[in-house]
Amino acid sequence: MHDPQDLYEWVPEGLAMVEAIPADTHPHPRADTGPDPGSDPGPDPDTDPDPASGTPAGDGADTPTGPVLLYHFEGFLDAGETGTQLIEELLDDRRTGVTVARFDHDRLVDYRARRPVMTFRRDRWTDFEAPRLELRLVHDDTRRPFLVLSGPEPDVEWERFAAAVRQIVERLRVRLAVGFHGIPMGVPHTRPIGLTSHGNRPELVPARNDLFDEAQVPGSAASLLELRLSEAGHDVLGIAAHVPHYIARSRYPDSALVVLEALTTATGLVLPEIAQTLRTRSTRVRQEIDRELAEGDNELVAVVRGLEQQYDAVAGAATRGNLVAEPAELPSADELGAVFERFLAEREGPEEGEDPPPPTP
């Protein structure tokens, strides 16, 4: 097998900045209740058993004290553009970022499946927008550093890609890797957004939603990465927001906000500016949906009310210790999507300060 480092190259300036980050300066929050700051630190991770495996953590190596790694890849399931919204905010121009490593997109991306944009001007080609799969160093609102890995999902060489990311994680002493996205669910937008979270240790998981014991689903590079990092003994966390499937094809700020809240709880990162941006957008979207319902689209109202009844029935059954709800006749995802197609097209206007899109011929 070829060296996984053949898939990426370090950017010296960014690498030096990450390696210069002082150790033991990062918070280590967990979903469970741990000792108060300043109290006895507890077991030595090098000599005492790991609570999940019963073996010494890190096989005798020091517990990682470097930055958190957040990752999301375009191209796989991301209902409501949940992960995409967060990545855009994390890498916004207002937030200083430095490239640490670049992956070889020529080897990892199938251009025929996802054709890059080229620019033709007058009588010649002038530009080629190559896809970028990069690791960047950014900072939260308290100037605490963390890493963001984003770009197109690799089309090939998933195992080698996962091994390459593992190399990066180990060299940069990443203490926790977190992936996130949205999944479509038969839930109404009028109820709280649910989460499915998973990780290699129970105390890392901010919310548990045991909807099933086991399932086989189509794989993704992100899922394989989480699996391989976990098998190698690294802390990992995955967060998926439950997005109403009738609006899963449109941006849904509520889902991104819920994932952000879970992410900051698990990592200790402080990102109030992003949270406020998402809340503002969420309020606008909710107002527009409520207006649509109030205008009397009977089919749309029936869809939402039916999902509300099923959601409440399941929630009520859960509180009574009975997870079997009364059956309900609900439209299919395609039927729901058709109902919202016109509504979504009307509400997806430009952001404040942006120029409106050109008219459709």
mmCIF file of C-alpha atoms in Angstrom, residues 1-8 73 103-110 114 133 149 152-166 220-222 224-225 228:
data_model
loop_
_atom_site.group_PDB
_atom_site.id
_atom_site.type_symbol
_atom_site.label_atom_id
_atom_site.label_comp_id
_atom_site.label_asym_id
_atom_site.label_seq_id
_atom_site.Cartn_x
_atom_site.Cartn_y
_atom_site.Cartn_z
ATOM 1 C CA MET A 1 0.000 0.000 0.000
ATOM 2 C CA HIS A 2 1.299 3.442 -0.901
ATOM 3 C CA ASP A 3 2.108 5.916 1.846
ATOM 4 C CA PRO A 4 -1.117 7.795 2.725
ATOM 5 C CA GLN A 5 0.911 11.012 2.889
ATOM 6 C CA ASP A 6 1.077 10.852 -0.894
ATOM 7 C CA LEU A 7 -2.528 12.100 -0.811
ATOM 8 C CA TYR A 8 -1.732 15.424 0.860
ATOM 9 C CA PHE A 73 -17.517 16.823 3.156
ATOM 10 C CA PHE A 103 -5.274 17.001 -0.365
ATOM 11 C CA ASP A 104 -4.634 15.902 -3.942
ATOM 12 C CA HIS A 105 -7.990 16.597 -5.600
ATOM 13 C CA ASP A 106 -6.760 15.169 -8.909
ATOM 14 C CA ARG A 107 -6.553 11.745 -7.266
ATOM 15 C CA LEU A 108 -9.564 11.928 -4.965
ATOM 16 C CA VAL A 109 -12.270 13.705 -7.004
ATOM 17 C CA ASP A 110 -14.083 12.319 -10.046
ATOM 18 C CA ARG A 114 -18.753 16.668 -10.286
ATOM 19 C CA LEU A 133 -10.130 19.593 0.038
ATOM 20 C CA LEU A 149 -11.296 19.830 7.281
ATOM 21 C CA PRO A 152 -15.706 17.570 -1.694
ATOM 22 C CA GLU A 153 -16.133 14.036 -0.402
ATOM 23 C CA PRO A 154 -13.449 11.841 -1.981
ATOM 24 C CA ASP A 155 -14.852 9.651 -4.744
ATOM 25 C CA VAL A 156 -12.080 7.056 -4.469
ATOM 26 C CA GLU A 157 -9.374 5.766 -2.108
ATOM 27 C CA TRP A 158 -11.456 6.123 1.032
ATOM 28 C CA GLU A 159 -9.226 3.833 3.081
ATOM 29 C CA ARG A 160 -6.083 5.707 2.109
ATOM 30 C CA PHE A 161 -7.831 9.022 2.759
ATOM 31 C CA ALA A 162 -8.866 7.863 6.248
ATOM 32 C CA ALA A 163 -5.294 6.719 6.906
ATOM 33 C CA ALA A 164 -4.004 10.109 5.749
ATOM 34 C CA VAL A 165 -6.340 11.971 8.090
ATOM 35 C CA ARG A 166 -5.245 9.652 10.892
ATOM 36 C CA SER A 220 -19.619 7.705 3.284
ATOM 37 C CA ALA A 221 -16.042 8.883 3.573
ATOM 38 C CA ALA A 222 -16.949 10.738 6.775
ATOM 39 C CA LEU A 224 -15.452 5.500 7.409
ATOM 40 C CA LEU A 225 -13.131 8.162 8.793
ATOM 41 C CA ARG A 228 -11.071 4.128 11.421
#
